[in-house]
Amino acid sequence: MLSNKVILVTGGASGIGLATCEHLLLSGARVVLWDIDGGEVGAAVKNIDASGQRCHGFMVDVTNAKQVETAMVDTLAAFGALHGAFNNAGIGSATRPLADMSEADFDAVLAVDLKGVWLCMKHELLHFREHGGVIVNNASVAGLVALAGQSAYVASKHGVIGLTKTAAVEYAAVGVRINAVCPGAVRTPILEHLAQAGIDETALAGMAPMGRIGNPDEIAKAVAWLLSAESSFVTGAAMPIDGGWTAQ
Ligand SMILES: NC(=O)c1ccc[n+]([C@@H]2O[C@H](COP(=O)([O-])OP(=O)(O)OC[C@H]3O[C@@H](n4cnc5c(N)ncnc54)[C@H](O)[C@@H]3O)[C@@H](O)[C@H]2O)c1
């Protein structure tokens, strides 16, 4: 499905990003993995690509414009091409009502979860507008509906869907497709933020009519489809993958 395509995955060292890197490699793609933690990048690449031939990792902070610009040059050099990108790097936020949230917390969440996606899209599109390409952004059910106690996260994820739709319209004529996935609760380290706030797994599972938490691989498979030519008429979409959470 993605044989020999070169795909960038941000936040690829953990959770949904890591599962997507693994799935893309199994689908025949070559993968460039960006993450903020150098040690984690090295370990992840070693784990998922024993040959060291099909996956390259770079330490990148997606909130840093200079690092993103430099990493894009290194990414294009790694395999000599780039065909798709999954903008997935993100952080959770502390759970508290809007009036009790600090400015520092708000800025930190928006920096990674919204500006980081915009910065990566900017540098991907500078290449894709000349050569073609496909982008998938990782939003969330929080991009579609409210989550009480998560105002900054919800604002950033609604913003990601706004960026997705706007860029999809801007670049459709040059053959670049841009979509978002909107996962419900998925079993990754980010759920620890919610656990610390006293929201346990049973409560999260209960948000979805299917009555369970998702697995990272269930997001990875949808991302691979959106990155592939199998979804050739899909652009500007925000696809829930949430066990029915937002259908209610
Ligand atoms: N797990 C869920 O329930 C869930 C649900 C909906 C959406 N999401 C979204 O999925 C994405 C991945 O989250 P996850 O659940 O796999 O969590 P995770 O913590 O396992 O993975 C996030 C990755 O992003 C990286 N990262 C964080 N800040 C970064 C930065 N500044 N620069 C580069 N990399 C950075 C982390 O190091 C980590 O490897 C996030 O955007 C998150 O908002 C998660």
PDB file of C-alpha atoms and ligand atoms in Angstrom:
ATOM      1  CA  MET A   1       0.000   0.000   0.000  1.00  0.00           C
ATOM      2  CA  LEU A   2       2.871   2.394   0.773  1.00  0.00           C
ATOM      3  CA  SER A   3       5.710   0.502  -0.842  1.00  0.00           C
ATOM      4  CA  ASN A   4       8.893   2.598  -0.837  1.00  0.00           C
ATOM      5  CA  LYS A   5       7.059   5.777   0.097  1.00  0.00           C
ATOM      6  CA  VAL A   6       9.036   7.952   2.504  1.00  0.00           C
ATOM      7  CA  ILE A   7       6.903   9.067   5.435  1.00  0.00           C
ATOM      8  CA  LEU A   8       7.747  11.446   8.278  1.00  0.00           C
ATOM      9  CA  VAL A   9       6.204  10.753  11.703  1.00  0.00           C
ATOM     10  CA  THR A  10       6.573  13.398  14.432  1.00  0.00           C
ATOM     11  CA  GLY A  11       6.418  12.212  18.029  1.00  0.00           C
ATOM     12  CA  GLY A  12       7.341   8.813  16.627  1.00  0.00           C
ATOM     13  CA  ALA A  13       9.180   7.465  19.675  1.00  0.00           C
ATOM     14  CA  SER A  14       6.093   6.578  21.727  1.00  0.00           C
ATOM     15  CA  GLY A  15       2.420   5.673  21.687  1.00  0.00           C
ATOM     16  CA  ILE A  16       0.406   6.291  18.509  1.00  0.00           C
ATOM     17  CA  GLY A  17       3.457   7.662  16.656  1.00  0.00           C
ATOM     18  CA  LEU A  18       5.566   4.595  17.391  1.00  0.00           C
ATOM     19  CA  ALA A  19       2.741   2.222  16.423  1.00  0.00           C
ATOM     20  CA  THR A  20       2.326   4.168  13.179  1.00  0.00           C
ATOM     21  CA  CYS A  21       6.057   3.939  12.386  1.00  0.00           C
ATOM     22  CA  GLU A  22       5.880   0.160  12.910  1.00  0.00           C
ATOM     23  CA  HIS A  23       2.770  -0.196  10.762  1.00  0.00           C
ATOM     24  CA  LEU A  24       4.210   1.973   7.977  1.00  0.00           C
ATOM     25  CA  LEU A  25       7.396  -0.127   7.908  1.00  0.00           C
ATOM     26  CA  LEU A  26       5.269  -3.295   7.648  1.00  0.00           C
ATOM     27  CA  SER A  27       3.382  -1.640   4.766  1.00  0.00           C
ATOM     28  CA  GLY A  28       6.652  -1.232   2.868  1.00  0.00           C
ATOM     29  CA  ALA A  29       7.297   2.442   3.596  1.00  0.00           C
ATOM     30  CA  ARG A  30      10.542   4.024   4.689  1.00  0.00           C
ATOM     31  CA  VAL A  31      10.112   6.121   7.799  1.00  0.00           C
ATOM     32  CA  VAL A  32      11.703   9.242   9.234  1.00  0.00           C
ATOM     33  CA  LEU A  33      10.982   9.537  12.946  1.00  0.00           C
ATOM     34  CA  TRP A  34      11.182  12.858  14.783  1.00  0.00           C
ATOM     35  CA  ASP A  35      10.944  13.178  18.540  1.00  0.00           C
ATOM     36  CA  ILE A  36      12.145  15.560  21.229  1.00  0.00           C
ATOM     37  CA  ASP A  37      13.927  12.914  23.279  1.00  0.00           C
ATOM     38  CA  GLY A  38      17.192  11.800  21.628  1.00  0.00           C
ATOM     39  CA  GLY A  39      17.545   8.642  23.714  1.00  0.00           C
ATOM     40  CA  GLU A  40      14.013   7.588  22.956  1.00  0.00           C
ATOM     41  CA  VAL A  41      14.554   8.260  19.240  1.00  0.00           C
ATOM     42  CA  GLY A  42      17.608   5.981  19.149  1.00  0.00           C
ATOM     43  CA  ALA A  43      15.871   3.216  21.098  1.00  0.00           C
ATOM     44  CA  ALA A  44      12.721   3.380  18.973  1.00  0.00           C
ATOM     45  CA  VAL A  45      14.601   3.232  15.673  1.00  0.00           C
ATOM     46  CA  LYS A  46      16.672   0.281  16.918  1.00  0.00           C
ATOM     47  CA  ASN A  47      13.535  -1.571  18.026  1.00  0.00           C
ATOM     48  CA  ILE A  48      11.476  -1.169  14.894  1.00  0.00           C
ATOM     49  CA  ASP A  49      14.178  -1.371  12.220  1.00  0.00           C
ATOM     50  CA  ALA A  50      16.793  -3.943  13.143  1.00  0.00           C
ATOM     51  CA  SER A  51      18.412  -3.556   9.689  1.00  0.00           C
ATOM     52  CA  GLY A  52      18.910   0.196  10.192  1.00  0.00           C
ATOM     53  CA  GLN A  53      18.068   0.644   6.499  1.00  0.00           C
ATOM     54  CA  ARG A  54      14.421   1.707   6.454  1.00  0.00           C
ATOM     55  CA  CYS A  55      14.048   4.083   9.389  1.00  0.00           C
ATOM     56  CA  HIS A  56      16.001   7.220  10.315  1.00  0.00           C
ATOM     57  CA  GLY A  57      15.507   9.144  13.538  1.00  0.00           C
ATOM     58  CA  PHE A  58      16.150  12.799  14.334  1.00  0.00           C
ATOM     59  CA  MET A  59      15.951  14.663  17.621  1.00  0.00           C
ATOM     60  CA  VAL A  60      13.617  17.604  16.961  1.00  0.00           C
ATOM     61  CA  ASP A  61      11.557  19.905  19.146  1.00  0.00           C
ATOM     62  CA  VAL A  62       8.550  20.687  16.942  1.00  0.00           C
ATOM     63  CA  THR A  63       8.013  24.002  18.753  1.00  0.00           C
ATOM     64  CA  ASN A  64      11.416  25.283  17.571  1.00  0.00           C
ATOM     65  CA  ALA A  65      11.264  26.817  14.078  1.00  0.00           C
ATOM     66  CA  LYS A  66      15.009  26.509  13.432  1.00  0.00           C
ATOM     67  CA  GLN A  67      15.096  22.857  14.509  1.00  0.00           C
ATOM     68  CA  VAL A  68      12.104  22.000  12.312  1.00  0.00           C
ATOM     69  CA  GLU A  69      13.655  23.755   9.309  1.00  0.00           C
ATOM     70  CA  THR A  70      16.989  21.965   9.782  1.00  0.00           C
ATOM     71  CA  ALA A  71      15.327  18.605  10.418  1.00  0.00           C
ATOM     72  CA  MET A  72      13.356  18.926   7.182  1.00  0.00           C
ATOM     73  CA  VAL A  73      16.616  19.384   5.246  1.00  0.00           C
ATOM     74  CA  ASP A  74      18.069  16.306   7.015  1.00  0.00           C
ATOM     75  CA  THR A  75      14.850  14.357   6.389  1.00  0.00           C
ATOM     76  CA  LEU A  76      14.901  15.076   2.653  1.00  0.00           C
ATOM     77  CA  ALA A  77      18.568  14.068   2.555  1.00  0.00           C
ATOM     78  CA  ALA A  78      17.986  10.797   4.459  1.00  0.00           C
ATOM     79  CA  PHE A  79      16.125   8.993   1.676  1.00  0.00           C
ATOM     80  CA  GLY A  80      16.278  11.632  -1.093  1.00  0.00           C
ATOM     81  CA  ALA A  81      12.491  12.177  -1.051  1.00  0.00           C
ATOM     82  CA  LEU A  82       9.462  12.756   1.149  1.00  0.00           C
ATOM     83  CA  HIS A  83       5.972  11.586   0.136  1.00  0.00           C
ATOM     84  CA  GLY A  84       3.908  11.932   3.301  1.00  0.00           C
ATOM     85  CA  ALA A  85       3.854  13.160   6.886  1.00  0.00           C
ATOM     86  CA  PHE A  86       1.982  12.312  10.078  1.00  0.00           C
ATOM     87  CA  ASN A  87       2.067  15.331  12.417  1.00  0.00           C
ATOM     88  CA  ASN A  88       1.462  13.522  15.668  1.00  0.00           C
ATOM     89  CA  ALA A  89       3.763  14.993  18.362  1.00  0.00           C
ATOM     90  CA  GLY A  90       1.656  16.240  21.229  1.00  0.00           C
ATOM     91  CA  ILE A  91       1.387  16.633  24.976  1.00  0.00           C
ATOM     92  CA  GLY A  92      -1.503  16.355  27.412  1.00  0.00           C
ATOM     93  CA  SER A  93      -2.468  19.076  29.818  1.00  0.00           C
ATOM     94  CA  ALA A  94      -3.266  19.257  33.494  1.00  0.00           C
ATOM     95  CA  THR A  95      -6.989  18.774  34.136  1.00  0.00           C
ATOM     96  CA  ARG A  96      -8.573  21.853  35.719  1.00  0.00           C
ATOM     97  CA  PRO A  97     -11.291  24.387  34.869  1.00  0.00           C
ATOM     98  CA  LEU A  98     -10.285  27.237  32.553  1.00  0.00           C
ATOM     99  CA  ALA A  99     -10.119  29.918  35.275  1.00  0.00           C
ATOM    100  CA  ASP A 100      -7.715  27.781  37.306  1.00  0.00           C
ATOM    101  CA  MET A 101      -5.314  27.099  34.456  1.00  0.00           C
ATOM    102  CA  SER A 102      -2.006  28.973  34.447  1.00  0.00           C
ATOM    103  CA  GLU A 103      -0.786  31.022  31.507  1.00  0.00           C
ATOM    104  CA  ALA A 104       2.379  28.886  31.430  1.00  0.00           C
ATOM    105  CA  ASP A 105       0.337  25.671  31.081  1.00  0.00           C
ATOM    106  CA  PHE A 106      -1.805  27.205  28.336  1.00  0.00           C
ATOM    107  CA  ASP A 107       1.277  28.382  26.401  1.00  0.00           C
ATOM    108  CA  ALA A 108       3.034  25.011  26.773  1.00  0.00           C
ATOM    109  CA  VAL A 109       0.085  23.025  25.394  1.00  0.00           C
ATOM    110  CA  LEU A 110      -0.590  25.422  22.522  1.00  0.00           C
ATOM    111  CA  ALA A 111       3.127  25.503  21.623  1.00  0.00           C
ATOM    112  CA  VAL A 112       3.362  21.761  21.015  1.00  0.00           C
ATOM    113  CA  ASP A 113      -0.177  20.780  20.069  1.00  0.00           C
ATOM    114  CA  LEU A 114      -0.986  23.690  17.739  1.00  0.00           C
ATOM    115  CA  LYS A 115       2.077  25.723  16.786  1.00  0.00           C
ATOM    116  CA  GLY A 116       4.174  22.563  16.453  1.00  0.00           C
ATOM    117  CA  VAL A 117       1.710  21.146  13.932  1.00  0.00           C
ATOM    118  CA  TRP A 118       1.651  24.445  12.012  1.00  0.00           C
ATOM    119  CA  LEU A 119       5.474  24.631  11.888  1.00  0.00           C
ATOM    120  CA  CYS A 120       5.763  21.063  10.607  1.00  0.00           C
ATOM    121  CA  MET A 121       2.995  21.613   8.036  1.00  0.00           C
ATOM    122  CA  LYS A 122       4.710  24.786   6.834  1.00  0.00           C
ATOM    123  CA  HIS A 123       7.981  23.020   6.073  1.00  0.00           C
ATOM    124  CA  GLU A 124       6.274  19.926   4.658  1.00  0.00           C
ATOM    125  CA  LEU A 125       4.149  22.087   2.342  1.00  0.00           C
ATOM    126  CA  LEU A 126       7.150  24.072   1.092  1.00  0.00           C
ATOM    127  CA  HIS A 127       8.300  20.711  -0.324  1.00  0.00           C
ATOM    128  CA  PHE A 128       4.937  19.114  -1.163  1.00  0.00           C
ATOM    129  CA  ARG A 129       3.626  22.117  -3.155  1.00  0.00           C
ATOM    130  CA  GLU A 130       6.443  21.435  -5.656  1.00  0.00           C
ATOM    131  CA  HIS A 131       6.613  17.625  -5.494  1.00  0.00           C
ATOM    132  CA  GLY A 132       3.204  16.450  -4.222  1.00  0.00           C
ATOM    133  CA  GLY A 133       2.563  14.755  -0.911  1.00  0.00           C
ATOM    134  CA  VAL A 134       0.038  13.781   1.725  1.00  0.00           C
ATOM    135  CA  ILE A 135      -0.357  15.093   5.276  1.00  0.00           C
ATOM    136  CA  VAL A 136      -2.250  13.572   8.194  1.00  0.00           C
ATOM    137  CA  ASN A 137      -2.513  15.549  11.427  1.00  0.00           C
ATOM    138  CA  ASN A 138      -3.281  13.930  14.765  1.00  0.00           C
ATOM    139  CA  ALA A 139      -6.136  15.911  16.316  1.00  0.00           C
ATOM    140  CA  SER A 140      -8.434  14.195  18.831  1.00  0.00           C
ATOM    141  CA  VAL A 141     -12.069  13.889  19.818  1.00  0.00           C
ATOM    142  CA  ALA A 142     -11.052  17.075  21.670  1.00  0.00           C
ATOM    143  CA  GLY A 143     -10.916  18.722  18.236  1.00  0.00           C
ATOM    144  CA  LEU A 144     -14.617  17.949  17.741  1.00  0.00           C
ATOM    145  CA  VAL A 145     -16.269  18.274  21.135  1.00  0.00           C
ATOM    146  CA  ALA A 146     -15.568  19.777  24.571  1.00  0.00           C
ATOM    147  CA  LEU A 147     -13.687  17.906  27.290  1.00  0.00           C
ATOM    148  CA  ALA A 148     -14.294  19.596  30.642  1.00  0.00           C
ATOM    149  CA  GLY A 149     -11.017  20.484  32.358  1.00  0.00           C
ATOM    150  CA  GLN A 150      -9.043  20.451  29.110  1.00  0.00           C
ATOM    151  CA  SER A 151      -9.606  23.921  27.624  1.00  0.00           C
ATOM    152  CA  ALA A 152      -6.081  24.437  26.244  1.00  0.00           C
ATOM    153  CA  TYR A 153      -5.923  20.923  24.795  1.00  0.00           C
ATOM    154  CA  VAL A 154      -9.410  21.279  23.298  1.00  0.00           C
ATOM    155  CA  ALA A 155      -8.529  24.703  21.835  1.00  0.00           C
ATOM    156  CA  SER A 156      -5.332  23.361  20.305  1.00  0.00           C
ATOM    157  CA  LYS A 157      -7.031  20.301  18.802  1.00  0.00           C
ATOM    158  CA  HIS A 158      -9.899  22.394  17.349  1.00  0.00           C
ATOM    159  CA  GLY A 159      -7.091  24.542  15.912  1.00  0.00           C
ATOM    160  CA  VAL A 160      -5.428  21.508  14.335  1.00  0.00           C
ATOM    161  CA  ILE A 161      -8.669  20.711  12.521  1.00  0.00           C
ATOM    162  CA  GLY A 162      -8.841  24.350  11.392  1.00  0.00           C
ATOM    163  CA  LEU A 163      -5.294  24.153  10.012  1.00  0.00           C
ATOM    164  CA  THR A 164      -6.139  20.846   8.322  1.00  0.00           C
ATOM    165  CA  LYS A 165      -9.234  22.138   6.547  1.00  0.00           C
ATOM    166  CA  THR A 166      -7.679  25.449   5.515  1.00  0.00           C
ATOM    167  CA  ALA A 167      -4.514  23.907   4.112  1.00  0.00           C
ATOM    168  CA  ALA A 168      -6.551  21.166   2.387  1.00  0.00           C
ATOM    169  CA  VAL A 169      -8.442  23.874   0.489  1.00  0.00           C
ATOM    170  CA  GLU A 170      -5.309  25.914  -0.216  1.00  0.00           C
ATOM    171  CA  TYR A 171      -3.296  22.994  -1.635  1.00  0.00           C
ATOM    172  CA  ALA A 172      -5.949  20.765  -3.280  1.00  0.00           C
ATOM    173  CA  ALA A 173      -5.246  22.251  -6.710  1.00  0.00           C
ATOM    174  CA  VAL A 174      -1.584  21.224  -6.545  1.00  0.00           C
ATOM    175  CA  GLY A 175      -2.449  17.652  -5.574  1.00  0.00           C
ATOM    176  CA  VAL A 176      -1.624  17.745  -1.869  1.00  0.00           C
ATOM    177  CA  ARG A 177      -4.193  16.005   0.375  1.00  0.00           C
ATOM    178  CA  ILE A 178      -4.440  16.975   4.044  1.00  0.00           C
ATOM    179  CA  ASN A 179      -6.610  15.209   6.618  1.00  0.00           C
ATOM    180  CA  ALA A 180      -6.844  14.770  10.369  1.00  0.00           C
ATOM    181  CA  VAL A 181      -7.567  11.791  12.585  1.00  0.00           C
ATOM    182  CA  CYS A 182      -9.545  12.320  15.782  1.00  0.00           C
ATOM    183  CA  PRO A 183      -8.795   9.483  18.193  1.00  0.00           C
ATOM    184  CA  GLY A 184     -10.811   8.828  21.315  1.00  0.00           C
ATOM    185  CA  ALA A 185      -9.016   7.455  24.364  1.00  0.00           C
ATOM    186  CA  VAL A 186      -6.068   5.329  23.246  1.00  0.00           C
ATOM    187  CA  ARG A 187      -3.782   3.301  25.494  1.00  0.00           C
ATOM    188  CA  THR A 188      -0.530   5.382  25.532  1.00  0.00           C
ATOM    189  CA  PRO A 189       1.544   7.253  28.143  1.00  0.00           C
ATOM    190  CA  ILE A 190      -0.495  10.437  27.534  1.00  0.00           C
ATOM    191  CA  LEU A 191      -3.399   8.830  29.417  1.00  0.00           C
ATOM    192  CA  GLU A 192      -1.302   9.107  32.587  1.00  0.00           C
ATOM    193  CA  HIS A 193      -2.165  12.830  32.743  1.00  0.00           C
ATOM    194  CA  LEU A 194      -5.808  11.923  32.985  1.00  0.00           C
ATOM    195  CA  ALA A 195      -5.128   9.148  35.491  1.00  0.00           C
ATOM    196  CA  GLN A 196      -3.257  11.673  37.675  1.00  0.00           C
ATOM    197  CA  ALA A 197      -6.376  13.835  37.597  1.00  0.00           C
ATOM    198  CA  GLY A 198      -8.389  10.923  38.935  1.00  0.00           C
ATOM    199  CA  ILE A 199     -10.022   9.939  35.652  1.00  0.00           C
ATOM    200  CA  ASP A 200      -9.563   6.192  35.538  1.00  0.00           C
ATOM    201  CA  GLU A 201      -9.657   3.856  32.588  1.00  0.00           C
ATOM    202  CA  THR A 202     -13.171   2.640  33.293  1.00  0.00           C
ATOM    203  CA  ALA A 203     -14.502   6.200  33.050  1.00  0.00           C
ATOM    204  CA  LEU A 204     -12.614   6.800  29.817  1.00  0.00           C
ATOM    205  CA  ALA A 205     -13.752   3.501  28.326  1.00  0.00           C
ATOM    206  CA  GLY A 206     -17.302   4.450  29.240  1.00  0.00           C
ATOM    207  CA  MET A 207     -17.139   7.602  27.082  1.00  0.00           C
ATOM    208  CA  ALA A 208     -17.315   5.403  23.980  1.00  0.00           C
ATOM    209  CA  PRO A 209     -20.404   3.338  23.122  1.00  0.00           C
ATOM    210  CA  MET A 210     -17.997   0.486  22.295  1.00  0.00           C
ATOM    211  CA  GLY A 211     -17.088   0.557  25.994  1.00  0.00           C
ATOM    212  CA  ARG A 212     -13.346   0.311  25.649  1.00  0.00           C
ATOM    213  CA  ILE A 213     -10.111   2.212  25.128  1.00  0.00           C
ATOM    214  CA  GLY A 214      -8.500   2.012  21.688  1.00  0.00           C
ATOM    215  CA  ASN A 215      -5.140   0.519  20.811  1.00  0.00           C
ATOM    216  CA  PRO A 216      -2.456   2.610  19.062  1.00  0.00           C
ATOM    217  CA  ASP A 217      -2.482   0.180  16.129  1.00  0.00           C
ATOM    218  CA  GLU A 218      -6.143   1.009  15.443  1.00  0.00           C
ATOM    219  CA  ILE A 219      -5.125   4.627  14.818  1.00  0.00           C
ATOM    220  CA  ALA A 220      -2.009   3.638  12.853  1.00  0.00           C
ATOM    221  CA  LYS A 221      -4.046   1.641  10.321  1.00  0.00           C
ATOM    222  CA  ALA A 222      -6.340   4.606   9.579  1.00  0.00           C
ATOM    223  CA  VAL A 223      -3.349   6.942   9.258  1.00  0.00           C
ATOM    224  CA  ALA A 224      -1.691   4.568   6.774  1.00  0.00           C
ATOM    225  CA  TRP A 225      -4.909   4.486   4.724  1.00  0.00           C
ATOM    226  CA  LEU A 226      -5.127   8.290   4.674  1.00  0.00           C
ATOM    227  CA  LEU A 227      -1.462   8.480   3.632  1.00  0.00           C
ATOM    228  CA  SER A 228      -2.006   6.000   0.805  1.00  0.00           C
ATOM    229  CA  ALA A 229      -3.573   6.377  -2.632  1.00  0.00           C
ATOM    230  CA  GLU A 230      -6.478   4.224  -1.362  1.00  0.00           C
ATOM    231  CA  SER A 231      -7.934   7.477   0.042  1.00  0.00           C
ATOM    232  CA  SER A 232      -7.310   9.481  -3.146  1.00  0.00           C
ATOM    233  CA  PHE A 233     -10.581  11.516  -3.016  1.00  0.00           C
ATOM    234  CA  VAL A 234     -10.351  12.345   0.705  1.00  0.00           C
ATOM    235  CA  THR A 235      -9.082  15.775   1.749  1.00  0.00           C
ATOM    236  CA  GLY A 236     -10.003  18.245   4.476  1.00  0.00           C
ATOM    237  CA  ALA A 237     -11.587  15.471   6.548  1.00  0.00           C
ATOM    238  CA  ALA A 238     -11.439  15.107  10.326  1.00  0.00           C
ATOM    239  CA  MET A 239     -12.001  11.389  10.880  1.00  0.00           C
ATOM    240  CA  PRO A 240     -13.184  10.211  14.312  1.00  0.00           C
ATOM    241  CA  ILE A 241     -11.584   6.935  15.431  1.00  0.00           C
ATOM    242  CA  ASP A 242     -13.250   6.830  18.779  1.00  0.00           C
ATOM    243  CA  GLY A 243     -15.460   3.798  19.352  1.00  0.00           C
ATOM    244  CA  GLY A 244     -18.486   6.017  18.715  1.00  0.00           C
ATOM    245  CA  TRP A 245     -17.647   8.707  21.334  1.00  0.00           C
ATOM    246  CA  THR A 246     -18.536  11.695  19.109  1.00  0.00           C
ATOM    247  CA  ALA A 247     -21.494   9.990  17.406  1.00  0.00           C
ATOM    248  CA  GLN A 248     -23.575  10.514  20.561  1.00  0.00           C
TER     249      GLN A 248
HETATM  250  N1  LIG B   1      -3.631   8.668  23.699  1.00  0.00           N
HETATM  251  C1  LIG B   1      -4.822   9.220  23.502  1.00  0.00           C
HETATM  252  O1  LIG B   1      -5.826   8.879  24.151  1.00  0.00           O
HETATM  253  C2  LIG B   1      -4.972  10.288  22.432  1.00  0.00           C
HETATM  254  C3  LIG B   1      -6.265  10.602  22.006  1.00  0.00           C
HETATM  255  C4  LIG B   1      -6.446  11.568  21.023  1.00  0.00           C
HETATM  256  C5  LIG B   1      -5.339  12.195  20.464  1.00  0.00           C
HETATM  257  N2  LIG B   1      -4.101  11.872  20.889  1.00  0.00           N
HETATM  258  C6  LIG B   1      -2.964  12.571  20.273  1.00  0.00           C
HETATM  259  O2  LIG B   1      -2.065  11.628  19.769  1.00  0.00           O
HETATM  260  C7  LIG B   1      -0.766  12.213  19.686  1.00  0.00           C
HETATM  261  C8  LIG B   1       0.250  11.233  20.242  1.00  0.00           C
HETATM  262  O3  LIG B   1      -0.016  11.034  21.616  1.00  0.00           O
HETATM  263  P1  LIG B   1       0.204   9.646  22.365  1.00  0.00           P
HETATM  264  O4  LIG B   1      -1.044   9.343  23.080  1.00  0.00           O
HETATM  265  O5  LIG B   1       0.791   8.640  21.446  1.00  0.00           O
HETATM  266  O6  LIG B   1       1.241  10.130  23.496  1.00  0.00           O
HETATM  267  P2  LIG B   1       2.780   9.810  23.754  1.00  0.00           P
HETATM  268  O7  LIG B   1       3.157  10.662  24.905  1.00  0.00           O
HETATM  269  O8  LIG B   1       2.971   8.333  23.843  1.00  0.00           O
HETATM  270  O9  LIG B   1       3.503  10.319  22.425  1.00  0.00           O
HETATM  271  C9  LIG B   1       3.725  11.671  22.141  1.00  0.00           C
HETATM  272  C10 LIG B   1       5.125  11.818  21.563  1.00  0.00           C
HETATM  273  O10 LIG B   1       5.318  13.189  21.182  1.00  0.00           O
HETATM  274  C11 LIG B   1       6.628  13.552  21.578  1.00  0.00           C
HETATM  275  N3  LIG B   1       6.735  14.994  21.777  1.00  0.00           N
HETATM  276  C12 LIG B   1       6.162  15.728  22.774  1.00  0.00           C
HETATM  277  N4  LIG B   1       6.533  17.014  22.649  1.00  0.00           N
HETATM  278  C13 LIG B   1       7.320  17.092  21.552  1.00  0.00           C
HETATM  279  C14 LIG B   1       8.025  18.157  20.914  1.00  0.00           C
HETATM  280  N5  LIG B   1       7.982  19.408  21.402  1.00  0.00           N
HETATM  281  N6  LIG B   1       8.746  17.891  19.805  1.00  0.00           N
HETATM  282  C15 LIG B   1       8.815  16.624  19.321  1.00  0.00           C
HETATM  283  N7  LIG B   1       8.196  15.565  19.881  1.00  0.00           N
HETATM  284  C16 LIG B   1       7.467  15.810  20.990  1.00  0.00           C
HETATM  285  C17 LIG B   1       6.863  12.792  22.884  1.00  0.00           C
HETATM  286  O11 LIG B   1       8.247  12.709  23.217  1.00  0.00           O
HETATM  287  C18 LIG B   1       6.222  11.452  22.574  1.00  0.00           C
HETATM  288  O12 LIG B   1       7.142  10.542  22.000  1.00  0.00           O
HETATM  289  C19 LIG B   1      -0.857  13.545  20.435  1.00  0.00           C
HETATM  290  O13 LIG B   1      -0.972  14.605  19.514  1.00  0.00           O
HETATM  291  C20 LIG B   1      -2.146  13.407  21.222  1.00  0.00           C
HETATM  292  O14 LIG B   1      -2.739  14.647  21.513  1.00  0.00           O
HETATM  293  C21 LIG B   1      -3.887  10.935  21.858  1.00  0.00           C
END
